[in-house]
Amino acid sequence: MSLLKALAAAGALRTLDHALARSLGRLEPDTPEAVLAGAALASLAVSQGHAAFDPARPGLVVEAEIAWPGPDRWTAALAGSPWVALPAADETAPNAPLVLEGGLLYLRRYREYEQRLARRLLDLAAAPPPAVDSVAMAPVREALFPPATADPLQASAAMLALEKSLLLVTGGPGTGKTTTIARLLVLLVAEAVLAGRPPPRIALAAPTGRAAERMAQSVHAAVGRIRGAGGIDPAWLDALPTGASTLHRLLGTVPGSSRFRFDAGNPLPLDLVVVDEASMVDLPLMCKLADAVPQGARLVLLGDPDQLPSVEAGEVLASICEAAGEAPDQVTLAGNGDLFATSAAPRSASAPAIHDPPLRGHRVHLQRGYRQSLELDLAPLADAAREGDSDTVLALLRGGGLPGVHFHEDVADPLAVASADLLAHWRAVAAHADPARALTQASGLRLLTALRGGAQGALALNARIEAVLEGGRAATHFHGRLLQVTENSARHRLFNGDLGVCLRDDRGLLATWFADAESGVRGFHPSALPGHESAFATTVHKAQGSEFDTVWLLLPQRDARPLSRELVYTALTRARREVHVCASEAVLRTALSRRVDRVSNLAARLRAPR
């Protein structure tokens, strides 16, 4: 059986993947089977989050038992095909739909995304901002970062923003990333004003509406604390943005097109773009964002590279962090007028000269945790999950020594063990007449699943919850229904991930309400909404960018492809006060033993000397 037929027989390919291979075969009947299969797998790989297909590791894309060609023979067949361009001959084969580079087979468009993104990030990293008057800025820095109480890493991030046009601020949950950004923004506004320039034009953005809302709330609260502490010119604080938008809204969605209104030819009219939850941003969107950042502007990316990467292609934040390496600066309290001093560790004079990666020194990784309440010390459990230490995770879950952490071992149905508590929460949402209060109540608890389909998936759980809450009535929308938007709609100003709640008013009219940064809430007739689904239970992927007082995590009874340590870590770190884990020992160990492995050459492109 041919390779392509074996893949089809195993049910490994989507209709789209198979159609691409068959089209190439019809246009050029002599195309080797290995090339046709490679084309199908390159298409499938993108759907699974990879930027390209690796012929040396086909098992990353297809788990079925297939007699794979040897990687050298496969690569040679690809390199000899007119359907596959090689980097050296790319200009002579502009119509080839595939590109073979660095041992990876790309769909041409994704190779271009990777190239363009790397080029633009390196350009940003190489562009120095205007020189800073350190004497004039010293009082401002001391007011924002008092030597006795300031987190040195947060201060380091703020100072780097004065020196770098590209900055990565990374850290785990609650390490103060948005607090750092608020002070960083004040520092940049103060520097511009004291230098006689107008305040910078700043935009705050995130991949989803919920993440943008959280970002705006966090920055607003941090600015309020700065204002209350005094020592900072109120006019500088008034110059800061009061809201945040989704990336799609920022770039200007063009209906019916994958293009945006702002791009390299029509850049954003901004001096600084700050993106929160950057781990959720996929390769095409990050490329288009970087293209739209104008020359002379700054780009700041915030996120946790240990979380799940985007659902779509790429592992962008993790790749950029890998290229930047560990932050090389040693941060110390100087206490001598120069509030904080940063200095790279000296290199021995006898040591051979080595190439510093272009992004070295552009990253600060925050470490001190602030988010969790006094009732929940999640750090030991989250750290063990991030490291894949299943023995420690199980010991902490079973030991009961972590307040707020509960392990329901071998429980396959949280509705069976906690139905009263869960249903009481969702009924409390429906009891609010005020949509804003209902939305706040809704964000207090979420049931998270690893899977979308199946008996333990989000779809089945939502159907069961709805059947109880709506009292058996066959209504698609009902009072108290939580829903989540699943597609972007520029016309509605609703985007994938936005959370809504259906409520009836005093006249019995049903509307679906969403949080809005400008008006507080906005209502829509349910029939007018873009694509959406129930959100009593959601996948862990859908919960990224959100946090909840209480999280219930349900893992499937058997191993499944989406399970990974990143999924467990991401789910745990959505909780502020309480987390419940429903899983068996075997499945939990399997999940923690597996890492998300995305195929990409972005980190290598960013490490290359210029």
GROMACS .gro file of C-alpha atoms in nm, residues 123-458:
model
  336
  123ASP     CA    1   1.496   4.476   1.344
  124LEU     CA    2   1.314   4.590   1.657
  125ALA     CA    3   1.583   4.445   1.881
  126ALA     CA    4   1.854   4.625   1.687
  127ALA     CA    5   1.683   4.966   1.694
  128PRO     CA    6   1.790   5.165   2.003
  129PRO     CA    7   1.538   5.412   2.151
  130PRO     CA    8   1.645   5.772   2.219
  131ALA     CA    9   1.913   5.822   2.484
  132VAL     CA   10   1.782   5.863   2.840
  133ASP     CA   11   1.880   6.139   3.082
  134SER     CA   12   1.952   5.918   3.383
  135VAL     CA   13   1.991   6.215   3.619
  136ALA     CA   14   1.646   6.352   3.535
  137MET     CA   15   1.492   6.007   3.560
  138ALA     CA   16   1.645   5.905   3.895
  139PRO     CA   17   1.370   6.064   4.113
  140VAL     CA   18   1.099   5.907   3.899
  141ARG     CA   19   1.255   5.563   3.924
  142GLU     CA   20   1.293   5.596   4.298
  143ALA     CA   21   0.928   5.699   4.338
  144LEU     CA   22   0.809   5.405   4.126
  145PHE     CA   23   1.054   5.151   4.274
  146PRO     CA   24   1.142   5.243   4.634
  147PRO     CA   25   1.474   5.072   4.718
  148ALA     CA   26   1.343   4.923   5.042
  149THR     CA   27   1.039   4.749   4.895
  150ALA     CA   28   1.071   4.721   4.517
  151ASP     CA   29   1.108   4.390   4.338
  152PRO     CA   30   1.448   4.426   4.163
  153LEU     CA   31   1.333   4.221   3.865
  154GLN     CA   32   1.031   4.444   3.811
  155ALA     CA   33   1.258   4.747   3.827
  156SER     CA   34   1.496   4.582   3.582
  157ALA     CA   35   1.212   4.524   3.336
  158ALA     CA   36   1.106   4.889   3.357
  159MET     CA   37   1.458   5.013   3.303
  160LEU     CA   38   1.511   4.783   3.009
  161ALA     CA   39   1.204   4.938   2.848
  162LEU     CA   40   1.396   5.265   2.836
  163GLU     CA   41   1.685   5.095   2.659
  164LYS     CA   42   1.516   4.840   2.430
  165SER     CA   43   1.264   4.862   2.149
  166LEU     CA   44   1.178   4.493   2.200
  167LEU     CA   45   1.121   4.363   2.552
  168LEU     CA   46   0.997   4.029   2.689
  169VAL     CA   47   0.853   4.029   3.041
  170THR     CA   48   0.783   3.670   3.138
  171GLY     CA   49   0.683   3.495   3.456
  172GLY     CA   50   0.447   3.250   3.615
  173PRO     CA   51   0.103   3.325   3.755
  174GLY     CA   52   0.075   3.630   3.973
  175THR     CA   53   0.438   3.741   3.941
  176GLY     CA   54   0.330   4.099   3.880
  177LYS     CA   55   0.363   4.127   3.502
  178THR     CA   56   0.082   4.380   3.459
  179THR     CA   57   0.188   4.571   3.772
  180THR     CA   58   0.534   4.594   3.620
  181ILE     CA   59   0.385   4.716   3.294
  182ALA     CA   60   0.188   4.992   3.468
  183ARG     CA   61   0.506   5.129   3.626
  184LEU     CA   62   0.697   5.078   3.303
  185LEU     CA   63   0.439   5.287   3.118
  186VAL     CA   64   0.463   5.567   3.373
  187LEU     CA   65   0.841   5.560   3.337
  188LEU     CA   66   0.819   5.590   2.958
  189VAL     CA   67   0.567   5.875   2.975
  190ALA     CA   68   0.780   6.059   3.232
  191GLU     CA   69   1.096   6.013   3.024
  192ALA     CA   70   0.930   6.155   2.713
  193VAL     CA   71   0.780   6.455   2.893
  194LEU     CA   72   1.100   6.538   3.082
  195ALA     CA   73   1.289   6.521   2.750
  196GLY     CA   74   1.047   6.771   2.594
  197ARG     CA   75   0.861   6.521   2.376
  198PRO     CA   76   0.487   6.447   2.380
  199PRO     CA   77   0.376   6.141   2.580
  200PRO     CA   78   0.404   5.819   2.378
  201ARG     CA   79   0.096   5.684   2.204
  202ILE     CA   80   0.033   5.351   2.380
  203ALA     CA   81  -0.193   5.055   2.307
  204LEU     CA   82  -0.262   4.762   2.542
  205ALA     CA   83  -0.379   4.443   2.374
  206ALA     CA   84  -0.434   4.071   2.432
  207PRO     CA   85  -0.539   3.774   2.217
  208THR     CA   86  -0.893   3.744   2.361
  209GLY     CA   87  -1.156   3.982   2.490
  210ARG     CA   88  -1.143   3.831   2.838
  211ALA     CA   89  -0.763   3.861   2.853
  212ALA     CA   90  -0.785   4.222   2.732
  213GLU     CA   91  -1.046   4.299   2.998
  214ARG     CA   92  -0.828   4.148   3.270
  215MET     CA   93  -0.526   4.337   3.144
  216ALA     CA   94  -0.713   4.670   3.151
  217GLN     CA   95  -0.846   4.601   3.501
  218SER     CA   96  -0.503   4.505   3.634
  219VAL     CA   97  -0.328   4.806   3.483
  220HIS     CA   98  -0.605   5.039   3.605
  221ALA     CA   99  -0.572   4.901   3.960
  222ALA     CA  100  -0.192   4.934   3.950
  223VAL     CA  101  -0.214   5.293   3.827
  224GLY     CA  102  -0.457   5.367   4.109
  225ARG     CA  103  -0.203   5.241   4.362
  226ILE     CA  104   0.067   5.457   4.206
  227ARG     CA  105  -0.162   5.760   4.220
  228GLY     CA  106  -0.243   5.692   4.582
  229ALA     CA  107   0.123   5.658   4.683
  230GLY     CA  108   0.208   6.005   4.550
  231GLY     CA  109   0.540   6.126   4.416
  232ILE     CA  110   0.432   6.094   4.051
  233ASP     CA  111   0.292   6.377   3.840
  234PRO     CA  112  -0.081   6.302   3.794
  235ALA     CA  113  -0.058   6.427   3.434
  236TRP     CA  114   0.174   6.138   3.354
  237LEU     CA  115  -0.085   5.892   3.487
  238ASP     CA  116  -0.361   6.066   3.292
  239ALA     CA  117  -0.161   6.004   2.972
  240LEU     CA  118  -0.187   5.625   3.012
  241PRO     CA  119  -0.444   5.419   2.820
  242THR     CA  120  -0.763   5.343   3.012
  243GLY     CA  121  -0.856   5.026   2.825
  244ALA     CA  122  -0.721   4.734   2.628
  245SER     CA  123  -0.836   4.570   2.308
  246THR     CA  124  -0.805   4.237   2.136
  247LEU     CA  125  -0.525   4.210   1.883
  248HIS     CA  126  -0.779   4.170   1.605
  249ARG     CA  127  -0.953   4.491   1.706
  250LEU     CA  128  -0.620   4.673   1.738
  251LEU     CA  129  -0.505   4.568   1.392
  252GLY     CA  130  -0.842   4.636   1.231
  253THR     CA  131  -1.019   4.326   1.107
  254VAL     CA  132  -1.122   4.342   0.742
  255PRO     CA  133  -1.450   4.148   0.700
  256GLY     CA  134  -1.412   3.847   0.471
  257SER     CA  135  -1.032   3.871   0.464
  258SER     CA  136  -0.737   3.735   0.662
  259ARG     CA  137  -0.566   4.072   0.618
  260PHE     CA  138  -0.580   4.361   0.863
  261ARG     CA  139  -0.622   4.733   0.805
  262PHE     CA  140  -0.287   4.803   0.973
  263ASP     CA  141   0.017   4.630   0.829
  264ALA     CA  142   0.372   4.702   0.714
  265GLY     CA  143   0.246   4.946   0.451
  266ASN     CA  144   0.001   5.115   0.689
  267PRO     CA  145   0.155   5.081   1.035
  268LEU     CA  146  -0.022   5.148   1.362
  269PRO     CA  147  -0.015   5.515   1.469
  270LEU     CA  148   0.151   5.419   1.796
  271ASP     CA  149   0.480   5.451   1.983
  272LEU     CA  150   0.436   5.149   2.208
  273VAL     CA  151   0.236   4.825   2.183
  274VAL     CA  152   0.207   4.604   2.492
  275VAL     CA  153   0.067   4.252   2.444
  276ASP     CA  154  -0.043   4.041   2.740
  277GLU     CA  155  -0.089   3.661   2.733
  278ALA     CA  156   0.156   3.643   2.442
  279SER     CA  157   0.183   3.263   2.475
  280MET     CA  158  -0.164   3.247   2.316
  281VAL     CA  159  -0.064   3.438   2.002
  282ASP     CA  160  -0.011   3.215   1.698
  283LEU     CA  161   0.253   3.254   1.428
  284PRO     CA  162   0.041   3.431   1.161
  285LEU     CA  163  -0.109   3.680   1.409
  286MET     CA  164   0.225   3.761   1.574
  287CYS     CA  165   0.379   3.813   1.231
  288LYS     CA  166   0.103   4.053   1.129
  289LEU     CA  167   0.131   4.237   1.460
  290ALA     CA  168   0.508   4.278   1.428
  291ASP     CA  169   0.466   4.398   1.070
  292ALA     CA  170   0.224   4.667   1.189
  293VAL     CA  171   0.454   4.805   1.461
  294PRO     CA  172   0.605   5.118   1.302
  295GLN     CA  173   0.973   5.195   1.277
  296GLY     CA  174   1.090   5.371   1.592
  297ALA     CA  175   0.816   5.219   1.809
  298ARG     CA  176   0.850   4.971   2.095
  299LEU     CA  177   0.695   4.624   2.133
  300VAL     CA  178   0.657   4.465   2.478
  301LEU     CA  179   0.541   4.103   2.509
  302LEU     CA  180   0.410   3.967   2.840
  303GLY     CA  181   0.340   3.603   2.910
  304ASP     CA  182   0.426   3.270   3.063
  305PRO     CA  183   0.622   3.051   2.820
  306ASP     CA  184   0.539   2.742   3.028
  307GLN     CA  185   0.168   2.767   2.950
  308LEU     CA  186   0.001   2.597   2.659
  309PRO     CA  187   0.096   2.754   2.327
  310SER     CA  188  -0.166   2.886   2.088
  311VAL     CA  189  -0.425   2.650   1.943
  312GLU     CA  190  -0.314   2.758   1.595
  313ALA     CA  191   0.030   2.717   1.439
  314GLY     CA  192   0.344   2.807   1.625
  315GLU     CA  193   0.490   2.824   1.973
  316VAL     CA  194   0.591   3.185   1.932
  317LEU     CA  195   0.654   3.317   2.282
  318ALA     CA  196   0.847   3.005   2.386
  319SER     CA  197   1.057   3.028   2.068
  320ILE     CA  198   1.137   3.394   2.128
  321CYS     CA  199   1.230   3.321   2.490
  322GLU     CA  200   1.447   3.030   2.377
  323ALA     CA  201   1.628   3.261   2.136
  324ALA     CA  202   1.672   3.528   2.406
  325GLY     CA  203   1.806   3.276   2.656
  326GLU     CA  204   1.804   3.338   3.027
  327ALA     CA  205   1.819   3.703   3.127
  328PRO     CA  206   2.195   3.773   3.163
  329ASP     CA  207   2.169   4.085   3.378
  330GLN     CA  208   2.253   4.071   3.747
  331VAL     CA  209   2.020   4.315   3.923
  332THR     CA  210   2.140   4.474   4.245
  333LEU     CA  211   2.023   4.751   4.474
  334ALA     CA  212   2.283   5.023   4.436
  335GLY     CA  213   2.156   5.259   4.704
  336ASN     CA  214   2.383   5.539   4.588
  337GLY     CA  215   2.161   5.765   4.383
  338ASP     CA  216   2.168   5.530   4.082
  339LEU     CA  217   1.868   5.340   4.215
  340PHE     CA  218   1.925   5.010   4.039
  341ALA     CA  219   2.231   4.895   3.850
  342THR     CA  220   2.235   4.622   3.589
  343SER     CA  221   2.551   4.466   3.462
  344ALA     CA  222   2.615   4.163   3.254
  345ALA     CA  223   2.833   3.899   3.411
  346PRO     CA  224   3.189   3.966   3.294
  347ARG     CA  225   3.346   3.732   3.046
  348SER     CA  226   3.690   3.601   3.125
  349ALA     CA  227   3.964   3.761   2.917
  350SER     CA  228   4.094   3.415   2.837
  351ALA     CA  229   3.756   3.287   2.728
  352PRO     CA  230   3.708   3.255   2.354
  353ALA     CA  231   3.487   3.514   2.187
  354ILE     CA  232   3.139   3.376   2.131
  355HIS     CA  233   2.843   3.505   1.942
  356ASP     CA  234   2.579   3.661   2.165
  357PRO     CA  235   2.229   3.589   2.033
  358PRO     CA  236   2.072   3.910   1.896
  359LEU     CA  237   1.790   3.892   2.152
  360ARG     CA  238   2.017   3.839   2.452
  361GLY     CA  239   1.937   4.096   2.720
  362HIS     CA  240   1.585   4.163   2.592
  363ARG     CA  241   1.410   3.943   2.847
  364VAL     CA  242   1.331   3.972   3.218
  365HIS     CA  243   1.174   3.674   3.394
  366LEU     CA  244   0.977   3.767   3.706
  367GLN     CA  245   0.975   3.521   3.993
  368ARG     CA  246   0.793   3.656   4.296
  369GLY     CA  247   0.429   3.539   4.311
  370TYR     CA  248   0.143   3.771   4.409
  371ARG     CA  249  -0.184   3.644   4.259
  372GLN     CA  250  -0.305   3.364   4.484
  373SER     CA  251  -0.495   3.451   4.799
  374LEU     CA  252  -0.384   3.356   5.147
  375GLU     CA  253  -0.615   3.053   5.121
  376LEU     CA  254  -0.423   2.908   4.824
  377ASP     CA  255  -0.049   2.856   4.800
  378LEU     CA  256  -0.030   2.704   4.455
  379ALA     CA  257   0.338   2.759   4.385
  380PRO     CA  258   0.472   2.416   4.497
  381LEU     CA  259   0.210   2.229   4.295
  382ALA     CA  260   0.241   2.452   3.988
  383ASP     CA  261   0.621   2.429   3.995
  384ALA     CA  262   0.611   2.050   4.015
  385ALA     CA  263   0.360   2.031   3.728
  386ARG     CA  264   0.573   2.263   3.515
  387GLU     CA  265   0.876   2.041   3.571
  388GLY     CA  266   0.679   1.721   3.505
  389ASP     CA  267   0.754   1.590   3.856
  390SER     CA  268   0.459   1.352   3.890
  391ASP     CA  269   0.576   1.207   4.224
  392THR     CA  270   0.573   1.550   4.387
  393VAL     CA  271   0.244   1.648   4.222
  394LEU     CA  272   0.072   1.334   4.351
  395ALA     CA  273   0.225   1.373   4.697
  396LEU     CA  274   0.104   1.732   4.720
  397LEU     CA  275  -0.243   1.645   4.592
  398ARG     CA  276  -0.281   1.348   4.827
  399GLY     CA  277  -0.107   1.498   5.126
  400GLY     CA  278  -0.365   1.764   5.193
  401GLY     CA  279  -0.099   2.007   5.307
  402LEU     CA  280  -0.188   2.275   5.054
  403PRO     CA  281  -0.492   2.479   5.163
  404GLY     CA  282  -0.736   2.530   4.878
  405VAL     CA  283  -0.609   2.228   4.681
  406HIS     CA  284  -0.841   1.926   4.656
  407PHE     CA  285  -0.776   1.592   4.484
  408HIS     CA  286  -1.072   1.380   4.376
  409GLU     CA  287  -0.873   1.074   4.277
  410ASP     CA  288  -1.028   0.845   4.017
  411VAL     CA  289  -1.337   1.070   3.991
  412ALA     CA  290  -1.452   1.074   3.628
  413ASP     CA  291  -1.756   1.297   3.678
  414PRO     CA  292  -1.734   1.614   3.890
  415LEU     CA  293  -2.108   1.663   3.852
  416ALA     CA  294  -2.157   1.340   4.047
  417VAL     CA  295  -1.945   1.448   4.346
  418ALA     CA  296  -2.012   1.822   4.356
  419SER     CA  297  -2.339   1.874   4.170
  420ALA     CA  298  -2.496   2.084   4.446
  421ASP     CA  299  -2.203   2.327   4.473
  422LEU     CA  300  -2.155   2.363   4.099
  423LEU     CA  301  -2.523   2.408   4.018
  424ALA     CA  302  -2.563   2.653   4.306
  425HIS     CA  303  -2.294   2.872   4.154
  426TRP     CA  304  -2.453   2.874   3.809
  427ARG     CA  305  -2.798   2.942   3.956
  428ALA     CA  306  -2.649   3.235   4.148
  429VAL     CA  307  -2.537   3.381   3.815
  430ALA     CA  308  -2.895   3.370   3.689
  431ALA     CA  309  -3.022   3.532   4.010
  432HIS     CA  310  -2.852   3.864   3.928
  433ALA     CA  311  -3.067   4.118   3.746
  434ASP     CA  312  -2.762   4.336   3.679
  435PRO     CA  313  -2.564   4.194   3.381
  436ALA     CA  314  -2.234   4.332   3.513
  437ARG     CA  315  -2.279   4.154   3.846
  438ALA     CA  316  -2.387   3.835   3.668
  439LEU     CA  317  -2.071   3.840   3.457
  440THR     CA  318  -1.858   3.896   3.766
  441GLN     CA  319  -2.031   3.604   3.939
  442ALA     CA  320  -1.982   3.387   3.630
  443SER     CA  321  -1.606   3.437   3.637
  444GLY     CA  322  -1.587   3.301   3.991
  445LEU     CA  323  -1.588   2.933   3.890
  446ARG     CA  324  -1.512   2.729   3.582
  447LEU     CA  325  -1.510   2.358   3.503
  448LEU     CA  326  -1.209   2.290   3.281
  449THR     CA  327  -1.156   1.982   3.065
  450ALA     CA  328  -0.869   1.851   2.860
  451LEU     CA  329  -1.100   1.747   2.577
  452ARG     CA  330  -1.376   1.908   2.375
  453GLY     CA  331  -1.552   1.588   2.263
  454GLY     CA  332  -1.632   1.259   2.430
  455ALA     CA  333  -1.819   1.177   2.750
  456GLN     CA  334  -1.577   1.383   2.960
  457GLY     CA  335  -1.540   1.663   2.710
  458ALA     CA  336  -1.672   2.018   2.735
   0.00000   0.00000   0.00000
